[in-house]
């Protein structure tokens, strides 16, 4: 699962990318991969379990970010840019809200305008692709009838009409069958999107971050299907990234913050991608495993190892906070709060699981 960082020129995309992925970029990494990086998903639940188990190894979930460079109509005509953007599963659109006369921006600071302009470019690109495909399908249908192609044509027509009302494809209602039909096109305006306001530093940054979405009138666009908004202060985050944990905590509280905007951003990306974590806990390792929402226990086991999926018997399951409260797995079992779940159990975010298997 990859998330592409896009935005107009000089809004802070690369700065955000660097602070998101800093700890995991080695100097020796292949320069061709230099714009792909991994960010650790902060998880307080996992940290608390680790404090209880004191494991040899602690493994957080991760998300992958790609720094795609400045977007615009020209960039969207370049096949390399377009190719990279099509490959991502979700988009982080960095929007400039910070004031700094030294850094140029097209016109005055206006996040909503920038969001609409970029959205428009994404939709124009999709529309072009749809029109081209419709011509092709029409030609083929003249040669030979095909129920499948007819269905595709109808769907393309519906998507075209939707785009022509200036609404992105992520707001188009589609059946699972439609979605499958569209998968191969990798439409840009279909991807879930998180608007990231990059705001100025200020004495009351905690409050300013909280109020930013409302202040810049993004509440409406953020409440649309498959969209969200959050704010960060790139400048402060860059300073935080250089600090030890203790210094960072002190620094945060001096700004009236209790967590970094970065942590919130990563968590929002994760849920935008439709992902949740289940946990495994023990003295060897405490670990978060990534699965899509609505995953059955047997498939979740497969996230750990394919053998566990094949030879799945049952999953001993408990919510992370219940386990923490019980103090140990043995206590939880004695108290009867350790559940035995079967293959079809739908795994919940924050479940701690122990997979019993016959392999
Ligand atoms: N004042 C201020 N400057 C920032 C902030 N974030 C980034 N900058 C500055 O803005 C300039 C551009 O930052 P980048 O992170 O390179 O922006 P970008 O979006 O990757 O730029 P392009 O890739 O060239 O489109 C740099 O000089 C940064 O130091 C911020 O939050 N506040
Ligand atoms: Mg850049």
mmCIF file with all atom_site columns, N, CA and C in Angstrom, residues 36-92:
data_model
loop_
_atom_site.group_PDB
_atom_site.id
_atom_site.type_symbol
_atom_site.label_atom_id
_atom_site.label_alt_id
_atom_site.label_comp_id
_atom_site.label_asym_id
_atom_site.label_entity_id
_atom_site.label_seq_id
_atom_site.pdbx_PDB_ins_code
_atom_site.Cartn_x
_atom_site.Cartn_y
_atom_site.Cartn_z
_atom_site.occupancy
_atom_site.B_iso_or_equiv
_atom_site.pdbx_formal_charge
_atom_site.auth_seq_id
_atom_site.auth_comp_id
_atom_site.auth_asym_id
_atom_site.auth_atom_id
_atom_site.pdbx_PDB_model_num
ATOM 1   N N  . UNK A 1 36 ? 10.967 6.941  -2.402  1.00 0.00 ? 36 UNK A N  1
ATOM 2   C CA . UNK A 1 36 ? 10.014 6.072  -1.717  1.00 0.00 ? 36 UNK A CA 1
ATOM 3   C C  . UNK A 1 36 ? 10.539 5.826  -0.316  1.00 0.00 ? 36 UNK A C  1
ATOM 4   N N  . UNK A 1 37 ? 9.695  5.980  0.678   1.00 0.00 ? 37 UNK A N  1
ATOM 5   C CA . UNK A 1 37 ? 10.150 5.779  2.046   1.00 0.00 ? 37 UNK A CA 1
ATOM 6   C C  . UNK A 1 37 ? 9.071  5.192  2.922   1.00 0.00 ? 37 UNK A C  1
ATOM 7   N N  . UNK A 1 38 ? 9.526  4.595  4.022   1.00 0.00 ? 38 UNK A N  1
ATOM 8   C CA . UNK A 1 38 ? 8.603  3.926  4.936   1.00 0.00 ? 38 UNK A CA 1
ATOM 9   C C  . UNK A 1 38 ? 8.418  4.767  6.184   1.00 0.00 ? 38 UNK A C  1
ATOM 10  N N  . UNK A 1 39 ? 7.191  4.919  6.621   1.00 0.00 ? 39 UNK A N  1
ATOM 11  C CA . UNK A 1 39 ? 6.927  5.593  7.889   1.00 0.00 ? 39 UNK A CA 1
ATOM 12  C C  . UNK A 1 39 ? 6.311  4.602  8.864   1.00 0.00 ? 39 UNK A C  1
ATOM 13  N N  . UNK A 1 40 ? 6.789  4.661  10.097  1.00 0.00 ? 40 UNK A N  1
ATOM 14  C CA . UNK A 1 40 ? 6.274  3.800  11.151  1.00 0.00 ? 40 UNK A CA 1
ATOM 15  C C  . UNK A 1 40 ? 4.919  4.339  11.601  1.00 0.00 ? 40 UNK A C  1
ATOM 16  N N  . UNK A 1 41 ? 3.943  3.460  11.762  1.00 0.00 ? 41 UNK A N  1
ATOM 17  C CA . UNK A 1 41 ? 2.625  3.912  12.225  1.00 0.00 ? 41 UNK A CA 1
ATOM 18  C C  . UNK A 1 41 ? 2.625  3.961  13.756  1.00 0.00 ? 41 UNK A C  1
ATOM 19  N N  . UNK A 1 42 ? 2.511  5.161  14.323  1.00 0.00 ? 42 UNK A N  1
ATOM 20  C CA . UNK A 1 42 ? 2.527  5.264  15.786  1.00 0.00 ? 42 UNK A CA 1
ATOM 21  C C  . UNK A 1 42 ? 1.351  4.478  16.367  1.00 0.00 ? 42 UNK A C  1
ATOM 22  N N  . UNK A 1 43 ? 1.584  3.767  17.448  1.00 0.00 ? 43 UNK A N  1
ATOM 23  C CA . UNK A 1 43 ? 0.532  2.920  18.020  1.00 0.00 ? 43 UNK A CA 1
ATOM 24  C C  . UNK A 1 43 ? 0.728  2.829  19.531  1.00 0.00 ? 43 UNK A C  1
ATOM 25  N N  . UNK A 1 44 ? -0.040 3.632  20.232  1.00 0.00 ? 44 UNK A N  1
ATOM 26  C CA . UNK A 1 44 ? 0.069  3.697  21.678  1.00 0.00 ? 44 UNK A CA 1
ATOM 27  C C  . UNK A 1 44 ? -0.277 2.346  22.322  1.00 0.00 ? 44 UNK A C  1
ATOM 28  N N  . UNK A 1 45 ? -1.236 1.635  21.718  1.00 0.00 ? 45 UNK A N  1
ATOM 29  C CA . UNK A 1 45 ? -1.662 0.340  22.257  1.00 0.00 ? 45 UNK A CA 1
ATOM 30  C C  . UNK A 1 45 ? -0.490 -0.632 22.286  1.00 0.00 ? 45 UNK A C  1
ATOM 31  N N  . UNK A 1 46 ? 0.216  -0.643 21.147  1.00 0.00 ? 46 UNK A N  1
ATOM 32  C CA . UNK A 1 46 ? 1.359  -1.533 21.025  1.00 0.00 ? 46 UNK A CA 1
ATOM 33  C C  . UNK A 1 46 ? 2.455  -1.149 22.023  1.00 0.00 ? 46 UNK A C  1
ATOM 34  N N  . UNK A 1 47 ? 2.678  0.143  22.164  1.00 0.00 ? 47 UNK A N  1
ATOM 35  C CA . UNK A 1 47 ? 3.702  0.621  23.093  1.00 0.00 ? 47 UNK A CA 1
ATOM 36  C C  . UNK A 1 47 ? 3.377  0.194  24.527  1.00 0.00 ? 47 UNK A C  1
ATOM 37  N N  . UNK A 1 48 ? 2.095  0.267  24.878  1.00 0.00 ? 48 UNK A N  1
ATOM 38  C CA . UNK A 1 48 ? 1.698  -0.110 26.241  1.00 0.00 ? 48 UNK A CA 1
ATOM 39  C C  . UNK A 1 48 ? 1.861  -1.610 26.466  1.00 0.00 ? 48 UNK A C  1
ATOM 40  N N  . UNK A 1 49 ? 1.504  -2.399 25.454  1.00 0.00 ? 49 UNK A N  1
ATOM 41  C CA . UNK A 1 49 ? 1.690  -3.850 25.581  1.00 0.00 ? 49 UNK A CA 1
ATOM 42  C C  . UNK A 1 49 ? 3.173  -4.184 25.702  1.00 0.00 ? 49 UNK A C  1
ATOM 43  N N  . UNK A 1 50 ? 3.978  -3.453 24.932  1.00 0.00 ? 50 UNK A N  1
ATOM 44  C CA . UNK A 1 50 ? 5.422  -3.698 24.979  1.00 0.00 ? 50 UNK A CA 1
ATOM 45  C C  . UNK A 1 50 ? 5.976  -3.371 26.362  1.00 0.00 ? 50 UNK A C  1
ATOM 46  N N  . UNK A 1 51 ? 5.426  -2.338 26.996  1.00 0.00 ? 51 UNK A N  1
ATOM 47  C CA . UNK A 1 51 ? 5.869  -1.976 28.338  1.00 0.00 ? 51 UNK A CA 1
ATOM 48  C C  . UNK A 1 51 ? 5.558  -3.117 29.318  1.00 0.00 ? 51 UNK A C  1
ATOM 49  N N  . UNK A 1 52 ? 4.471  -3.861 29.032  1.00 0.00 ? 52 UNK A N  1
ATOM 50  C CA . UNK A 1 52 ? 4.086  -4.970 29.907  1.00 0.00 ? 52 UNK A CA 1
ATOM 51  C C  . UNK A 1 52 ? 4.938  -6.225 29.631  1.00 0.00 ? 52 UNK A C  1
ATOM 52  N N  . UNK A 1 53 ? 5.168  -6.520 28.369  1.00 0.00 ? 53 UNK A N  1
ATOM 53  C CA . UNK A 1 53 ? 5.878  -7.751 28.006  1.00 0.00 ? 53 UNK A CA 1
ATOM 54  C C  . UNK A 1 53 ? 7.393  -7.594 27.974  1.00 0.00 ? 53 UNK A C  1
ATOM 55  N N  . UNK A 1 54 ? 7.838  -6.351 27.803  1.00 0.00 ? 54 UNK A N  1
ATOM 56  C CA . UNK A 1 54 ? 9.259  -6.101 27.646  1.00 0.00 ? 54 UNK A CA 1
ATOM 57  C C  . UNK A 1 54 ? 9.892  -7.055 26.612  1.00 0.00 ? 54 UNK A C  1
ATOM 58  N N  . UNK A 1 55 ? 9.396  -7.048 25.388  1.00 0.00 ? 55 UNK A N  1
ATOM 59  C CA . UNK A 1 55 ? 9.818  -8.033 24.392  1.00 0.00 ? 55 UNK A CA 1
ATOM 60  C C  . UNK A 1 55 ? 11.204 -7.729 23.828  1.00 0.00 ? 55 UNK A C  1
ATOM 61  N N  . UNK A 1 56 ? 11.820 -8.767 23.217  1.00 0.00 ? 56 UNK A N  1
ATOM 62  C CA . UNK A 1 56 ? 13.130 -8.574 22.587  1.00 0.00 ? 56 UNK A CA 1
ATOM 63  C C  . UNK A 1 56 ? 12.988 -7.662 21.377  1.00 0.00 ? 56 UNK A C  1
ATOM 64  N N  . UNK A 1 57 ? 11.806 -7.740 20.769  1.00 0.00 ? 57 UNK A N  1
ATOM 65  C CA . UNK A 1 57 ? 11.618 -6.989 19.534  1.00 0.00 ? 57 UNK A CA 1
ATOM 66  C C  . UNK A 1 57 ? 10.242 -6.323 19.523  1.00 0.00 ? 57 UNK A C  1
ATOM 67  N N  . UNK A 1 58 ? 10.226 -5.090 19.029  1.00 0.00 ? 58 UNK A N  1
ATOM 68  C CA . UNK A 1 58 ? 8.964  -4.340 18.937  1.00 0.00 ? 58 UNK A CA 1
ATOM 69  C C  . UNK A 1 58 ? 8.794  -3.882 17.493  1.00 0.00 ? 58 UNK A C  1
ATOM 70  N N  . UNK A 1 59 ? 7.717  -4.313 16.855  1.00 0.00 ? 59 UNK A N  1
ATOM 71  C CA . UNK A 1 59 ? 7.553  -3.996 15.430  1.00 0.00 ? 59 UNK A CA 1
ATOM 72  C C  . UNK A 1 59 ? 6.233  -3.294 15.172  1.00 0.00 ? 59 UNK A C  1
ATOM 73  N N  . UNK A 1 60 ? 6.334  -2.049 14.734  1.00 0.00 ? 60 UNK A N  1
ATOM 74  C CA . UNK A 1 60 ? 5.144  -1.278 14.394  1.00 0.00 ? 60 UNK A CA 1
ATOM 75  C C  . UNK A 1 60 ? 4.714  -1.574 12.970  1.00 0.00 ? 60 UNK A C  1
ATOM 76  N N  . UNK A 1 61 ? 3.483  -1.258 12.667  1.00 0.00 ? 61 UNK A N  1
ATOM 77  C CA . UNK A 1 61 ? 3.029  -1.320 11.280  1.00 0.00 ? 61 UNK A CA 1
ATOM 78  C C  . UNK A 1 61 ? 3.701  -0.175 10.531  1.00 0.00 ? 61 UNK A C  1
ATOM 79  N N  . UNK A 1 62 ? 3.659  -0.241 9.218   1.00 0.00 ? 62 UNK A N  1
ATOM 80  C CA . UNK A 1 62 ? 4.286  0.838  8.457   1.00 0.00 ? 62 UNK A CA 1
ATOM 81  C C  . UNK A 1 62 ? 3.447  1.193  7.233   1.00 0.00 ? 62 UNK A C  1
ATOM 82  N N  . UNK A 1 63 ? 3.640  2.397  6.766   1.00 0.00 ? 63 UNK A N  1
ATOM 83  C CA . UNK A 1 63 ? 3.030  2.791  5.488   1.00 0.00 ? 63 UNK A CA 1
ATOM 84  C C  . UNK A 1 63 ? 4.114  3.374  4.601   1.00 0.00 ? 63 UNK A C  1
ATOM 85  N N  . UNK A 1 64 ? 3.902  3.223  3.307   1.00 0.00 ? 64 UNK A N  1
ATOM 86  C CA . UNK A 1 64 ? 4.907  3.662  2.365   1.00 0.00 ? 64 UNK A CA 1
ATOM 87  C C  . UNK A 1 64 ? 4.471  4.976  1.719   1.00 0.00 ? 64 UNK A C  1
ATOM 88  N N  . UNK A 1 65 ? 5.376  5.928  1.675   1.00 0.00 ? 65 UNK A N  1
ATOM 89  C CA . UNK A 1 65 ? 5.079  7.208  1.025   1.00 0.00 ? 65 UNK A CA 1
ATOM 90  C C  . UNK A 1 65 ? 5.971  7.404  -0.198  1.00 0.00 ? 65 UNK A C  1
ATOM 91  N N  . UNK A 1 66 ? 5.423  8.065  -1.195  1.00 0.00 ? 66 UNK A N  1
ATOM 92  C CA . UNK A 1 66 ? 6.194  8.391  -2.389  1.00 0.00 ? 66 UNK A CA 1
ATOM 93  C C  . UNK A 1 66 ? 6.129  9.901  -2.590  1.00 0.00 ? 66 UNK A C  1
ATOM 94  N N  . UNK A 1 67 ? 7.292  10.529 -2.717  1.00 0.00 ? 67 UNK A N  1
ATOM 95  C CA . UNK A 1 67 ? 7.333  11.974 -3.001  1.00 0.00 ? 67 UNK A CA 1
ATOM 96  C C  . UNK A 1 67 ? 7.275  12.146 -4.514  1.00 0.00 ? 67 UNK A C  1
ATOM 97  N N  . UNK A 1 68 ? 6.157  12.637 -4.999  1.00 0.00 ? 68 UNK A N  1
ATOM 98  C CA . UNK A 1 68 ? 5.942  12.643 -6.447  1.00 0.00 ? 68 UNK A CA 1
ATOM 99  C C  . UNK A 1 68 ? 6.372  13.927 -7.144  1.00 0.00 ? 68 UNK A C  1
ATOM 100 N N  . UNK A 1 69 ? 6.726  14.952 -6.403  1.00 0.00 ? 69 UNK A N  1
ATOM 101 C CA . UNK A 1 69 ? 7.095  16.212 -7.059  1.00 0.00 ? 69 UNK A CA 1
ATOM 102 C C  . UNK A 1 69 ? 5.876  17.051 -7.382  1.00 0.00 ? 69 UNK A C  1
ATOM 103 N N  . UNK A 1 70 ? 6.148  18.267 -7.866  1.00 0.00 ? 70 UNK A N  1
ATOM 104 C CA . UNK A 1 70 ? 5.062  19.239 -8.058  1.00 0.00 ? 70 UNK A CA 1
ATOM 105 C C  . UNK A 1 70 ? 4.078  18.781 -9.125  1.00 0.00 ? 70 UNK A C  1
ATOM 106 N N  . UNK A 1 71 ? 2.800  18.987 -8.821  1.00 0.00 ? 71 UNK A N  1
ATOM 107 C CA . UNK A 1 71 ? 1.756  18.575 -9.746  1.00 0.00 ? 71 UNK A CA 1
ATOM 108 C C  . UNK A 1 71 ? 1.285  19.794 -10.547 1.00 0.00 ? 71 UNK A C  1
ATOM 109 N N  . UNK A 1 72 ? 0.730  19.540 -11.699 1.00 0.00 ? 72 UNK A N  1
ATOM 110 C CA . UNK A 1 72 ? 0.183  20.594 -12.555 1.00 0.00 ? 72 UNK A CA 1
ATOM 111 C C  . UNK A 1 72 ? -0.217 19.948 -13.866 1.00 0.00 ? 72 UNK A C  1
ATOM 112 N N  . UNK A 1 73 ? -0.858 20.714 -14.721 1.00 0.00 ? 73 UNK A N  1
ATOM 113 C CA . UNK A 1 73 ? -1.306 20.131 -15.987 1.00 0.00 ? 73 UNK A CA 1
ATOM 114 C C  . UNK A 1 73 ? -0.148 19.569 -16.796 1.00 0.00 ? 73 UNK A C  1
ATOM 115 N N  . UNK A 1 74 ? 1.017  20.250 -16.741 1.00 0.00 ? 74 UNK A N  1
ATOM 116 C CA . UNK A 1 74 ? 2.173  19.762 -17.495 1.00 0.00 ? 74 UNK A CA 1
ATOM 117 C C  . UNK A 1 74 ? 2.644  18.423 -16.943 1.00 0.00 ? 74 UNK A C  1
ATOM 118 N N  . UNK A 1 75 ? 2.808  18.374 -15.607 1.00 0.00 ? 75 UNK A N  1
ATOM 119 C CA . UNK A 1 75 ? 3.283  17.143 -14.975 1.00 0.00 ? 75 UNK A CA 1
ATOM 120 C C  . UNK A 1 75 ? 2.356  15.980 -15.305 1.00 0.00 ? 75 UNK A C  1
ATOM 121 N N  . UNK A 1 76 ? 1.070  16.261 -15.355 1.00 0.00 ? 76 UNK A N  1
ATOM 122 C CA . UNK A 1 76 ? 0.092  15.194 -15.588 1.00 0.00 ? 76 UNK A CA 1
ATOM 123 C C  . UNK A 1 76 ? 0.108  14.711 -17.037 1.00 0.00 ? 76 UNK A C  1
ATOM 124 N N  . UNK A 1 77 ? 0.870  15.406 -17.890 1.00 0.00 ? 77 UNK A N  1
ATOM 125 C CA . UNK A 1 77 ? 1.019  14.914 -19.263 1.00 0.00 ? 77 UNK A CA 1
ATOM 126 C C  . UNK A 1 77 ? 2.281  14.082 -19.414 1.00 0.00 ? 77 UNK A C  1
ATOM 127 N N  . UNK A 1 78 ? 3.149  14.160 -18.416 1.00 0.00 ? 78 UNK A N  1
ATOM 128 C CA . UNK A 1 78 ? 4.394  13.370 -18.484 1.00 0.00 ? 78 UNK A CA 1
ATOM 129 C C  . UNK A 1 78 ? 4.102  11.944 -18.067 1.00 0.00 ? 78 UNK A C  1
ATOM 130 N N  . UNK A 1 79 ? 4.554  11.013 -18.915 1.00 0.00 ? 79 UNK A N  1
ATOM 131 C CA . UNK A 1 79 ? 4.166  9.634  -18.623 1.00 0.00 ? 79 UNK A CA 1
ATOM 132 C C  . UNK A 1 79 ? 4.834  9.111  -17.350 1.00 0.00 ? 79 UNK A C  1
ATOM 133 N N  . UNK A 1 80 ? 6.048  9.589  -17.051 1.00 0.00 ? 80 UNK A N  1
ATOM 134 C CA . UNK A 1 80 ? 6.720  9.102  -15.839 1.00 0.00 ? 80 UNK A CA 1
ATOM 135 C C  . UNK A 1 80 ? 5.947  9.546  -14.596 1.00 0.00 ? 80 UNK A C  1
ATOM 136 N N  . UNK A 1 81 ? 5.569  10.820 -14.558 1.00 0.00 ? 81 UNK A N  1
ATOM 137 C CA . UNK A 1 81 ? 4.836  11.343 -13.405 1.00 0.00 ? 81 UNK A CA 1
ATOM 138 C C  . UNK A 1 81 ? 3.497  10.614 -13.256 1.00 0.00 ? 81 UNK A C  1
ATOM 139 N N  . UNK A 1 82 ? 2.808  10.536 -14.386 1.00 0.00 ? 82 UNK A N  1
ATOM 140 C CA . UNK A 1 82 ? 1.486  9.905  -14.392 1.00 0.00 ? 82 UNK A CA 1
ATOM 141 C C  . UNK A 1 82 ? 1.572  8.445  -13.952 1.00 0.00 ? 82 UNK A C  1
ATOM 142 N N  . UNK A 1 83 ? 2.616  7.789  -14.449 1.00 0.00 ? 83 UNK A N  1
ATOM 143 C CA . UNK A 1 83 ? 2.812  6.371  -14.109 1.00 0.00 ? 83 UNK A CA 1
ATOM 144 C C  . UNK A 1 83 ? 2.970  6.184  -12.613 1.00 0.00 ? 83 UNK A C  1
ATOM 145 N N  . UNK A 1 84 ? 3.795  7.036  -11.991 1.00 0.00 ? 84 UNK A N  1
ATOM 146 C CA . UNK A 1 84 ? 4.005  6.936  -10.547 1.00 0.00 ? 84 UNK A CA 1
ATOM 147 C C  . UNK A 1 84 ? 2.723  7.233  -9.777  1.00 0.00 ? 84 UNK A C  1
ATOM 148 N N  . UNK A 1 85 ? 2.026  8.258  -10.231 1.00 0.00 ? 85 UNK A N  1
ATOM 149 C CA . UNK A 1 85 ? 0.812  8.666  -9.523  1.00 0.00 ? 85 UNK A CA 1
ATOM 150 C C  . UNK A 1 85 ? -0.274 7.587  -9.636  1.00 0.00 ? 85 UNK A C  1
ATOM 151 N N  . UNK A 1 86 ? -0.358 6.944  -10.795 1.00 0.00 ? 86 UNK A N  1
ATOM 152 C CA . UNK A 1 86 ? -1.371 5.885  -10.953 1.00 0.00 ? 86 UNK A CA 1
ATOM 153 C C  . UNK A 1 86 ? -1.142 4.729  -10.002 1.00 0.00 ? 86 UNK A C  1
ATOM 154 N N  . UNK A 1 87 ? 0.144  4.475  -9.692  1.00 0.00 ? 87 UNK A N  1
ATOM 155 C CA . UNK A 1 87 ? 0.496  3.306  -8.886  1.00 0.00 ? 87 UNK A CA 1
ATOM 156 C C  . UNK A 1 87 ? 0.093  3.425  -7.416  1.00 0.00 ? 87 UNK A C  1
ATOM 157 N N  . UNK A 1 88 ? -0.143 4.649  -6.939  1.00 0.00 ? 88 UNK A N  1
ATOM 158 C CA . UNK A 1 88 ? -0.394 4.780  -5.502  1.00 0.00 ? 88 UNK A CA 1
ATOM 159 C C  . UNK A 1 88 ? -1.845 4.424  -5.153  1.00 0.00 ? 88 UNK A C  1
ATOM 160 N N  . UNK A 1 89 ? -2.036 4.024  -3.888  1.00 0.00 ? 89 UNK A N  1
ATOM 161 C CA . UNK A 1 89 ? -3.364 3.604  -3.432  1.00 0.00 ? 89 UNK A CA 1
ATOM 162 C C  . UNK A 1 89 ? -4.141 4.760  -2.814  1.00 0.00 ? 89 UNK A C  1
ATOM 163 N N  . UNK A 1 90 ? -3.414 5.769  -2.374  1.00 0.00 ? 90 UNK A N  1
ATOM 164 C CA . UNK A 1 90 ? -4.061 6.944  -1.783  1.00 0.00 ? 90 UNK A CA 1
ATOM 165 C C  . UNK A 1 90 ? -3.152 8.148  -2.002  1.00 0.00 ? 90 UNK A C  1
ATOM 166 N N  . UNK A 1 91 ? -3.730 9.322  -1.794  1.00 0.00 ? 91 UNK A N  1
ATOM 167 C CA . UNK A 1 91 ? -2.995 10.562 -2.051  1.00 0.00 ? 91 UNK A CA 1
ATOM 168 C C  . UNK A 1 91 ? -2.985 11.436 -0.808  1.00 0.00 ? 91 UNK A C  1
ATOM 169 N N  . UNK A 1 92 ? -1.789 11.993 -0.495  1.00 0.00 ? 92 UNK A N  1
ATOM 170 C CA . UNK A 1 92 ? -1.687 13.069 0.484   1.00 0.00 ? 92 UNK A CA 1
ATOM 171 C C  . UNK A 1 92 ? -1.458 14.335 -0.306  1.00 0.00 ? 92 UNK A C  1
#
